[in-house]
Short mmCIF file of C-alpha atoms and ligand atoms in Angstrom, two decimals:
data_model
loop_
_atom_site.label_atom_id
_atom_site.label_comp_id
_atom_site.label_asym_id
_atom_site.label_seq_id
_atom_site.Cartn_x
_atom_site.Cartn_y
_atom_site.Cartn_z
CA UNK D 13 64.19 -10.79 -4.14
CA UNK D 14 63.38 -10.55 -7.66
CA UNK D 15 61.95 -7.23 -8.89
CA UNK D 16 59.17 -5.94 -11.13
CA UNK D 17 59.07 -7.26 -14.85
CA UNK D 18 60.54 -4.47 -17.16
CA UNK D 19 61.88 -5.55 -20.59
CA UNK D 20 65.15 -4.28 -22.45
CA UNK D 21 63.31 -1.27 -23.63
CA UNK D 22 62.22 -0.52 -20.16
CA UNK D 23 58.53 -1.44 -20.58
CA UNK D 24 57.12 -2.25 -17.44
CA UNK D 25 54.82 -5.44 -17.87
CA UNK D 26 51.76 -5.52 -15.34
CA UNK D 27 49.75 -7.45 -17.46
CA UNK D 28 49.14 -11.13 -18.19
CA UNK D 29 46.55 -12.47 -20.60
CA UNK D 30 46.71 -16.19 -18.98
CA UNK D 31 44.85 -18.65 -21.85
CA UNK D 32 43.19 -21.70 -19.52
CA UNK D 33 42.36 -24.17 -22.45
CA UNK D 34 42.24 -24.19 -26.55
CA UNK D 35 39.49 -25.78 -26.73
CA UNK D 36 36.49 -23.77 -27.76
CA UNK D 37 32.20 -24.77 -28.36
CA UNK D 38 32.25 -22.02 -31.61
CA UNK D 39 34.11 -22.21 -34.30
CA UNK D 40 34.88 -18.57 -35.61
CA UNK D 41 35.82 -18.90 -39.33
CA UNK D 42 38.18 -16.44 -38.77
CA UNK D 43 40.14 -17.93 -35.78
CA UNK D 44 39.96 -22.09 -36.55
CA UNK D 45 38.82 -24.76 -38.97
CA UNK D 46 35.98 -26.54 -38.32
CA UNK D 47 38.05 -29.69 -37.42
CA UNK D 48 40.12 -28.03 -34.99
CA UNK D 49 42.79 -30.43 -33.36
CA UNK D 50 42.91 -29.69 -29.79
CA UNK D 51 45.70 -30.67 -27.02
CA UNK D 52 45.64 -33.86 -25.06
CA UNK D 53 44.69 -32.87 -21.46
CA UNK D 54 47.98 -33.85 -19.66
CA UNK D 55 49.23 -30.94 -21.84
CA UNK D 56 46.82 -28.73 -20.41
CA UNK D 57 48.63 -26.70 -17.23
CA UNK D 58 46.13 -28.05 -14.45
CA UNK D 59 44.44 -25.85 -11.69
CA UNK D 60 47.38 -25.50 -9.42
CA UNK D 61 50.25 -24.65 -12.06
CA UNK D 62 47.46 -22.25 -13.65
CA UNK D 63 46.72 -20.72 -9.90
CA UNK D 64 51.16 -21.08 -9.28
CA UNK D 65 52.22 -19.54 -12.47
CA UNK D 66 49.54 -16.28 -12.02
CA UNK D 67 50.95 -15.98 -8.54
CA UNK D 68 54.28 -16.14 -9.73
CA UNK D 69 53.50 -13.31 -12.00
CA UNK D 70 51.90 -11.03 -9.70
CA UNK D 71 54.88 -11.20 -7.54
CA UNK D 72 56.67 -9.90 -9.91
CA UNK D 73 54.29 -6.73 -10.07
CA UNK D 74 51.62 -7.87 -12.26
CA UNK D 75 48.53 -6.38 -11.15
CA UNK D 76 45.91 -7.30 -14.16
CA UNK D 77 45.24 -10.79 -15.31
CA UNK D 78 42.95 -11.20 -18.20
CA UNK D 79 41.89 -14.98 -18.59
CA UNK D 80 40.79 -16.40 -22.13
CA UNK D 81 41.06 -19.19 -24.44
CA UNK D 82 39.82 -21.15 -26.48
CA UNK D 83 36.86 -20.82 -24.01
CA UNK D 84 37.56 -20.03 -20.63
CA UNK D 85 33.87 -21.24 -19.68
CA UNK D 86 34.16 -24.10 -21.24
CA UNK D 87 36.93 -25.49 -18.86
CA UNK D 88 35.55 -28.17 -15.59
CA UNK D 89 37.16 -26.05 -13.14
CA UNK D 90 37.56 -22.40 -14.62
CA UNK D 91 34.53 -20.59 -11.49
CA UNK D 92 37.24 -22.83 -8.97
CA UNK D 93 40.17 -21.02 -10.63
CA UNK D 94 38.43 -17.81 -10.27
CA UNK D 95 38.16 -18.14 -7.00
CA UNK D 96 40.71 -18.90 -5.98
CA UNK D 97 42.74 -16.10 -7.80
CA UNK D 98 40.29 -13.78 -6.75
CA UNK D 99 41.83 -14.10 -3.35
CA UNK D 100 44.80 -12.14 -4.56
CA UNK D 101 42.72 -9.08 -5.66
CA UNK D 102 43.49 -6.25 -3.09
CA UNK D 103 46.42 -8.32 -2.35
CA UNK D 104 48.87 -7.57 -5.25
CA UNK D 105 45.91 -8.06 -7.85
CA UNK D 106 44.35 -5.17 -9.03
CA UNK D 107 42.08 -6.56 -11.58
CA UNK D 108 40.65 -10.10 -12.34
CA UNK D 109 38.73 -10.40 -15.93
CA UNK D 110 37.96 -12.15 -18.30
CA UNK D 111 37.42 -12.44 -22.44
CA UNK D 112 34.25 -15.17 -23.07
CA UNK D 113 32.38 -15.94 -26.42
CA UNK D 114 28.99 -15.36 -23.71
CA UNK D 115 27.73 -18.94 -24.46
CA UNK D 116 27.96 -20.26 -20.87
CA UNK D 117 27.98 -16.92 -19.42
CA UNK D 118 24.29 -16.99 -18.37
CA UNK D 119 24.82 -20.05 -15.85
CA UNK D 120 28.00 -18.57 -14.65
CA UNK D 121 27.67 -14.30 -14.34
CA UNK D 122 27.01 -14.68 -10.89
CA UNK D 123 29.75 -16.94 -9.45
CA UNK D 124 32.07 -14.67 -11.72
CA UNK D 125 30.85 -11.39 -9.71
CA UNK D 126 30.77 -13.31 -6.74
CA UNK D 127 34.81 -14.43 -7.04
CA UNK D 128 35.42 -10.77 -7.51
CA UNK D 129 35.32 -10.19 -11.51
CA UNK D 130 33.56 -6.85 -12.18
CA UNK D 131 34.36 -6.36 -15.95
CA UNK D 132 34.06 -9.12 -18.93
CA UNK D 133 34.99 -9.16 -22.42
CA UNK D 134 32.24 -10.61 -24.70
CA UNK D 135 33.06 -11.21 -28.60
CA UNK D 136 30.06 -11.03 -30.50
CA UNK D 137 30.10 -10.22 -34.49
CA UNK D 138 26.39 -9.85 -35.06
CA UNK D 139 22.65 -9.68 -33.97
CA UNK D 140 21.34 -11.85 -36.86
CA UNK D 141 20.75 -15.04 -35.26
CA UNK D 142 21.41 -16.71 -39.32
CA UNK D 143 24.65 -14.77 -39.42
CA UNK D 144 26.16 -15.51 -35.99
CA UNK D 145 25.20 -19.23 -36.90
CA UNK D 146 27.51 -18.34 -40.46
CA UNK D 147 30.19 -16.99 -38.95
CA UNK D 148 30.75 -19.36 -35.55
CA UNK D 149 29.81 -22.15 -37.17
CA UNK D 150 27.15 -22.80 -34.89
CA UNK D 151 23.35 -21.61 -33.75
CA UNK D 152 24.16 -19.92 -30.31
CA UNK D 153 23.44 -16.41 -30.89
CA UNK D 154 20.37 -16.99 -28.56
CA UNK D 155 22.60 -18.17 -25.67
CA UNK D 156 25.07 -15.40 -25.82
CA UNK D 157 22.36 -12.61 -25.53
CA UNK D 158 21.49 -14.56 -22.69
CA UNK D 159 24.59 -14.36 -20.95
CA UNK D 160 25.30 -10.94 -21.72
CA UNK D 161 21.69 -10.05 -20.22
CA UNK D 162 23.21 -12.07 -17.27
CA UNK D 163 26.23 -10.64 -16.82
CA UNK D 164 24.54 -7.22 -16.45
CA UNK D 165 22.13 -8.52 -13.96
CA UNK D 166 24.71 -9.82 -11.91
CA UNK D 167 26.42 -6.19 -11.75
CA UNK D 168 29.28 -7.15 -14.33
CA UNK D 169 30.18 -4.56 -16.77
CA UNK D 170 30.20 -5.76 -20.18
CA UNK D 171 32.56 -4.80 -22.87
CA UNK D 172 31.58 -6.39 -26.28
CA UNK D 173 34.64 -7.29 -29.07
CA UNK D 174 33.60 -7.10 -32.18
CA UNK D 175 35.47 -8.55 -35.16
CA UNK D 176 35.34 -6.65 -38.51
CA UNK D 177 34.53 -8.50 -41.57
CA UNK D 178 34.17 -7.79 -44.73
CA UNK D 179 31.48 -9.35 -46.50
CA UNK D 180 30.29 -10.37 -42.61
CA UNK D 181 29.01 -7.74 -40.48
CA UNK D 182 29.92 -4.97 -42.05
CA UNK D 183 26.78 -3.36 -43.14
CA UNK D 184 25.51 -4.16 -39.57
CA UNK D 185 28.44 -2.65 -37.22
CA UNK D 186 26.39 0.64 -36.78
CA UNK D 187 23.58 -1.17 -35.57
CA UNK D 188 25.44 -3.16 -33.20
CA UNK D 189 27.12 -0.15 -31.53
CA UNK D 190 23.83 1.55 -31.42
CA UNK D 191 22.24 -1.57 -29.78
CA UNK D 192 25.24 -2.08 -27.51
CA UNK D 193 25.90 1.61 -26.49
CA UNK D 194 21.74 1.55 -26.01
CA UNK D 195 22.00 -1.46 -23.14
CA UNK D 196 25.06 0.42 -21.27
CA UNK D 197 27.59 -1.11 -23.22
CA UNK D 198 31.16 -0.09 -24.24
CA UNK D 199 32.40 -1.56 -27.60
CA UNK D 200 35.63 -2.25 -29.67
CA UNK D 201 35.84 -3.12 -32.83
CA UNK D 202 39.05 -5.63 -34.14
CA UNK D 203 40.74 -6.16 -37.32
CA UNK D 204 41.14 -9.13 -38.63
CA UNK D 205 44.32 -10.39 -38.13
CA UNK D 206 46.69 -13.52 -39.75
CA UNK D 207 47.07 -15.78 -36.93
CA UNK D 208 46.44 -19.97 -37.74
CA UNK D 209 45.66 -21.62 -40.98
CA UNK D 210 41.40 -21.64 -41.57
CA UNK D 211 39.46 -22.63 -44.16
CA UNK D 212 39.24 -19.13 -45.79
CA UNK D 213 41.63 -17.12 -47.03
CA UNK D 214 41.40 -14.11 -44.49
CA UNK D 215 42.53 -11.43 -46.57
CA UNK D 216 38.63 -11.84 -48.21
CA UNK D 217 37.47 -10.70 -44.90
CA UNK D 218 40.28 -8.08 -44.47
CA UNK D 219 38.39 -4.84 -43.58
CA UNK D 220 40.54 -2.22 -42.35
CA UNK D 221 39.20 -0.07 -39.31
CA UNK D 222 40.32 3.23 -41.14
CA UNK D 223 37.25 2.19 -43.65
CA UNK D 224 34.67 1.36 -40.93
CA UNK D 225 35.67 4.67 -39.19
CA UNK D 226 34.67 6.81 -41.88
CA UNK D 227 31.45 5.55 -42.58
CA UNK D 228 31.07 5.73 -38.73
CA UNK D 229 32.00 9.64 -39.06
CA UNK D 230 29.64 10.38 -42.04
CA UNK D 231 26.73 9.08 -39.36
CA UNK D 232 27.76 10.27 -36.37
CA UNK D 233 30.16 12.73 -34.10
CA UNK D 234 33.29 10.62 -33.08
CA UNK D 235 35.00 12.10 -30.41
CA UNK D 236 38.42 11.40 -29.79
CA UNK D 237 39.06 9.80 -26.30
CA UNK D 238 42.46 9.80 -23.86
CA UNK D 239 41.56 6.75 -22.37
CA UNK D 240 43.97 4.36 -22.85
CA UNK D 241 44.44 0.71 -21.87
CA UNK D 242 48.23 0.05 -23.02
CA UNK D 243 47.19 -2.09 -25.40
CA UNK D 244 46.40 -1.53 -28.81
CA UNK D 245 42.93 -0.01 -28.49
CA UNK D 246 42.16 3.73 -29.60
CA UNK D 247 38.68 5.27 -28.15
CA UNK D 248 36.11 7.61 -29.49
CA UNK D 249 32.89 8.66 -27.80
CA UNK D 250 29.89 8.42 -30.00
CA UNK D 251 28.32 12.24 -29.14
CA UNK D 252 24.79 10.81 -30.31
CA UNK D 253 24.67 7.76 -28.16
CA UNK D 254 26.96 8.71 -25.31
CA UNK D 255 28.43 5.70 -25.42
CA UNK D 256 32.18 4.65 -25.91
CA UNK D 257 33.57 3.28 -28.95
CA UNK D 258 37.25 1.95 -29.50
CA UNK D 259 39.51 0.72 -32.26
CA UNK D 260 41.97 -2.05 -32.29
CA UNK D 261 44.17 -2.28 -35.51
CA UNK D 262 46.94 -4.49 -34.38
CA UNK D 263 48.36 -4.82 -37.70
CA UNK D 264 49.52 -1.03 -37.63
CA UNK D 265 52.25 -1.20 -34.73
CA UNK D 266 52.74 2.41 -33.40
CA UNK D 267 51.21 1.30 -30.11
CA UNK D 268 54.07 -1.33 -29.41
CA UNK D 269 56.32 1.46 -27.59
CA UNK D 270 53.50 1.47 -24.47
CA UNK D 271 52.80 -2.62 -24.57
CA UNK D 272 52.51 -3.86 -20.60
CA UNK D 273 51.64 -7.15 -21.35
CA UNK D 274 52.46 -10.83 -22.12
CA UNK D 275 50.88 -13.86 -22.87
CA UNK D 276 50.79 -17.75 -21.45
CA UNK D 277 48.99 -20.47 -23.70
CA UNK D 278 47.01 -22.75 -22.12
CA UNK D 279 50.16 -25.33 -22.22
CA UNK D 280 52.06 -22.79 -20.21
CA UNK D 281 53.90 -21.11 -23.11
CA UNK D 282 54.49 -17.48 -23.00
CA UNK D 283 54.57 -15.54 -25.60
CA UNK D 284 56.60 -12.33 -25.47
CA UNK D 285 54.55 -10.86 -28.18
CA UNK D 286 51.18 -11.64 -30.09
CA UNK D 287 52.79 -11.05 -33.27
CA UNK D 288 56.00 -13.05 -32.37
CA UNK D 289 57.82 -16.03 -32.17
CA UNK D 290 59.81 -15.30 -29.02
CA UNK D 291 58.56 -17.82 -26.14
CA UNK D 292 59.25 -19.08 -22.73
CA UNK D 293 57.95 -22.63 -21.61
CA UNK D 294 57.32 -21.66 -18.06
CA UNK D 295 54.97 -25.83 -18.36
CA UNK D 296 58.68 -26.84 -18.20
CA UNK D 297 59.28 -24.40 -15.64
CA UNK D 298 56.64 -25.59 -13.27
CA UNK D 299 57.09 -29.17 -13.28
CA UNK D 300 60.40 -28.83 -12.50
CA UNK D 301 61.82 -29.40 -8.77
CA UNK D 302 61.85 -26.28 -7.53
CA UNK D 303 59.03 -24.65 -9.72
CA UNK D 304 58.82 -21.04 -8.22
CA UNK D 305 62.27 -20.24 -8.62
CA UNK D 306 62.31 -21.60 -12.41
CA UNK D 307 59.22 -19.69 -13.25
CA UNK D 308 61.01 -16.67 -11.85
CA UNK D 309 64.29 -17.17 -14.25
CA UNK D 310 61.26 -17.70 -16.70
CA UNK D 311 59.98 -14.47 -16.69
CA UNK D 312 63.36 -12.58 -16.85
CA UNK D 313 64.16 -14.61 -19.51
CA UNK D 314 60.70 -13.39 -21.36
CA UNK D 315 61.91 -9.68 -20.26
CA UNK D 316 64.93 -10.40 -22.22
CA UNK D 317 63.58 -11.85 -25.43
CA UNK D 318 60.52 -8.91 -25.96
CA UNK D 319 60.82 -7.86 -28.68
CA UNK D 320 60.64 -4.20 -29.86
CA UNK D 321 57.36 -4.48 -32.14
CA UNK D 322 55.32 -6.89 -34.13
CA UNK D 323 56.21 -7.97 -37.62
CA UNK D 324 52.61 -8.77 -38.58
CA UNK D 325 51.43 -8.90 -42.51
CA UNK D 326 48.48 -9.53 -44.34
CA UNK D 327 49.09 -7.45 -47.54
CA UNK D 328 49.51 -10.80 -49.68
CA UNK D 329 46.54 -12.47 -51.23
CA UNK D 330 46.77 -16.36 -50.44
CA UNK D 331 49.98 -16.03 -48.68
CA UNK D 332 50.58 -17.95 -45.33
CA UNK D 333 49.56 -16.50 -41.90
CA UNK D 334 51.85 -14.32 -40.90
CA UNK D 335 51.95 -16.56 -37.52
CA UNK D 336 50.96 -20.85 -37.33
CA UNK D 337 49.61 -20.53 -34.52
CA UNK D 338 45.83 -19.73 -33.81
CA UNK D 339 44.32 -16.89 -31.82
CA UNK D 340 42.49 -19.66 -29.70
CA UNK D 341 45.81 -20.54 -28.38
CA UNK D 342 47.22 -17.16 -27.64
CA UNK D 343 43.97 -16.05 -26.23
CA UNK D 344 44.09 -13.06 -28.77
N1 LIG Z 22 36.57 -17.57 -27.01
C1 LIG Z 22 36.71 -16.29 -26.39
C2 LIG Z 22 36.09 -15.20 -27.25
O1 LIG Z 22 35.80 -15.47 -28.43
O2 LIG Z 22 35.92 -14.12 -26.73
C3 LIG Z 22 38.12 -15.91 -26.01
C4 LIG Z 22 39.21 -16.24 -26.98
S1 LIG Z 22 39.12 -15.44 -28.56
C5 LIG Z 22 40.53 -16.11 -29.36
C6 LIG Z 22 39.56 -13.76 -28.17
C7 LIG Z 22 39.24 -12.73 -29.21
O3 LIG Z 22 40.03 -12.93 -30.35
C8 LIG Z 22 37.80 -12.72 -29.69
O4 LIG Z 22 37.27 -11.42 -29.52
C9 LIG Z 22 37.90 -13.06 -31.16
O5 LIG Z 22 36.91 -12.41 -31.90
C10 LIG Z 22 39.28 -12.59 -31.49
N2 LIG Z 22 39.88 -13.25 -32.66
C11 LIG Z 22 40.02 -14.56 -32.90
N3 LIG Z 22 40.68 -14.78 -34.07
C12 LIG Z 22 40.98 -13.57 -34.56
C13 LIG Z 22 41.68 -13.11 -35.72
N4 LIG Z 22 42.21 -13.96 -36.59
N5 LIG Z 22 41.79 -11.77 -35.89
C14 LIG Z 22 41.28 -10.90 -34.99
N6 LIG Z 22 40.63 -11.26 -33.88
C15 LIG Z 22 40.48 -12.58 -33.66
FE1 LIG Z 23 36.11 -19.82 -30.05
FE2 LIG Z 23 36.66 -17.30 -29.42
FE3 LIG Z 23 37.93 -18.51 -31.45
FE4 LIG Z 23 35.39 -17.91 -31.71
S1 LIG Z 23 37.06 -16.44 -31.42
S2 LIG Z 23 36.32 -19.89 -32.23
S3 LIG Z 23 34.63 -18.18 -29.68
S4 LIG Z 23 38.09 -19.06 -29.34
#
């Protein structure tokens, strides 16, 4: 029987980040163009390779599965996926979450509880309803306070992602940790990172963390966490509001060495790495004739081909992204 998933520099991987569609109702300047060109749905892994390939991965020891997008609540069947791999928690599954841009969140907090989630992931860059509208694209600020007012209701703990941009929300990332640490909520702040041609040249919005931190310190008593999630988040506890407070930089790569995780597009790619080209098509995998056992040699094959670290960049003004593909396919 095959064993647990543990890569050439003995990383154990427990943790899949499984994208369900690309398609997304914002439009983040940051992660796509307006006119974003999305995949035909027979490209699309349906409900039962998405439910096959996440059970093929937890027999292989994964025990956290993180589902995103695009926008996971934007897909017909996503509260019948979550139920039905909510049946594996307690069973091999130790955790079942998800990251959501809140928009739909309201009309679906309590089916999400109810299938067994307990933690979500909400992005949200701002409280100005004219700035969310500037940065997404589109007027649904309203809607995702909504559904983050939901999600509490319904007993979900909310963790709120917030993008750093220069020129963006800056000025306003105080207030938003003070508002979110005030309503009970943890949140991390994420650098901007070169993933997909957009309209904008990204490096405008560039804003490293290091900045942001020490105009956070000047304020307030940051105090370092241990807390960590293998991933590339750092935590602080804000003394003043009690609440937590954490850091992803993904462009600086001294937290590869602990990475537990991979990542599976919404077409059934993985990706070995966020910040690399190495992939597996496990699609190929599961439409072939004996699908369980190909997904298997899939996966060793990804434990082979991790790479040690990331080779992101964004140090050159105008220059490509460091990666073609968007964040909205890898999930982020
Ligand atoms: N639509 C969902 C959402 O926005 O939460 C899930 C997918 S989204 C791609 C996941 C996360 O990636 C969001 O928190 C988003 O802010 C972040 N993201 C997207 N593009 C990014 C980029 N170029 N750099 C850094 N973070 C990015
Ligand atoms: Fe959509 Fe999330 Fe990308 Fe924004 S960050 S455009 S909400 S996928």
């Amino acid at each position: 029987m095959a064993g647990p998933l543990v890569d050439q520099f003995q990383r154990r991987i427990t943790y899949l980040r499984l994208s369900v569609i690309d398609r997304c109702d914002l439009r983040c300047t940051y992660c796509m163009p307006e006119r974003q060109t999305f995949l035909p749905k027979a490209e699309v892994l349906t409900l039962e390779e998405m439910h096959r390939l996440a059970l093929g991965f937890i027999a292989r020891g994964v025990t956290k599965l993180r589902l995103t997008g695009g926008e996971p609540l934007v897909r017909r069947d996503m509260i019948e996926l979550v139920r039905t791999l909510g049946r594996k928690l307690g069973d091999g599954l130790d955790e079942l979450t998800l990251t959501t841009n809140g928009t739909h969140l309201a009309q679906h907090a309590e089916d999400l509880y109810a299938a067994g989630v307990r933690r979500v992931n909400v992005s949200l860059d701002t409280l100005d309803r004219a700035k969310f509208a500037h940065i997404t694209r589109r007027d649904s600020l309203p809607a995702v306070l909504e559904g983050i007012a939901a999600a509490k209701a319904a007993g979900l703990t909310v963790k709120l992602n917030t993008v750093a941009l220069k020129g963006g929300n800056a000025d306003e990332i105080p207030d938003l940790i003070a508002w979110a640490h005030g309503q009970g909520h943890e949140i991390t702040l994420i650098e901007v990172m070169p993933l997909g041609e957009v309209e904008e040249d990204r490096i405008d919005h560039y804003l490293p963390l290091s900045v942001v931190r020490d105009a956070l310190a000047a304020r307030w008593t940051l105090q370092d966490e241990d807390h960590r999630s293998g991933g590339p988040a750092r935590y602080v506890r804000v003394a003043e509001t009690g609440g937590r407070l954490g850091f992803i930089t993904p462009l600086t790569n001294n937290f590869c060495e602990g990475c537990n995780r991979v990542r599976v597009t919404a077409t059934g790619q993985l990706f070995a790495c966020l910040g690399g080209r190495e992939q597996v098509d496990l699609r190929a995998a599961l439409r072939s004739a004996d699908p369980d056992a190909a997904l298997s040699a899939g996966l060793d094959e990804a434990m082979r081909i991790k790479p040690e670290r990331h080779h992101f960049e964004i140090d050159r003004r105008g220059a490509a992204p460091a990666l073609s593909r968007h964040m909205s396919m890898t999930g982020g």
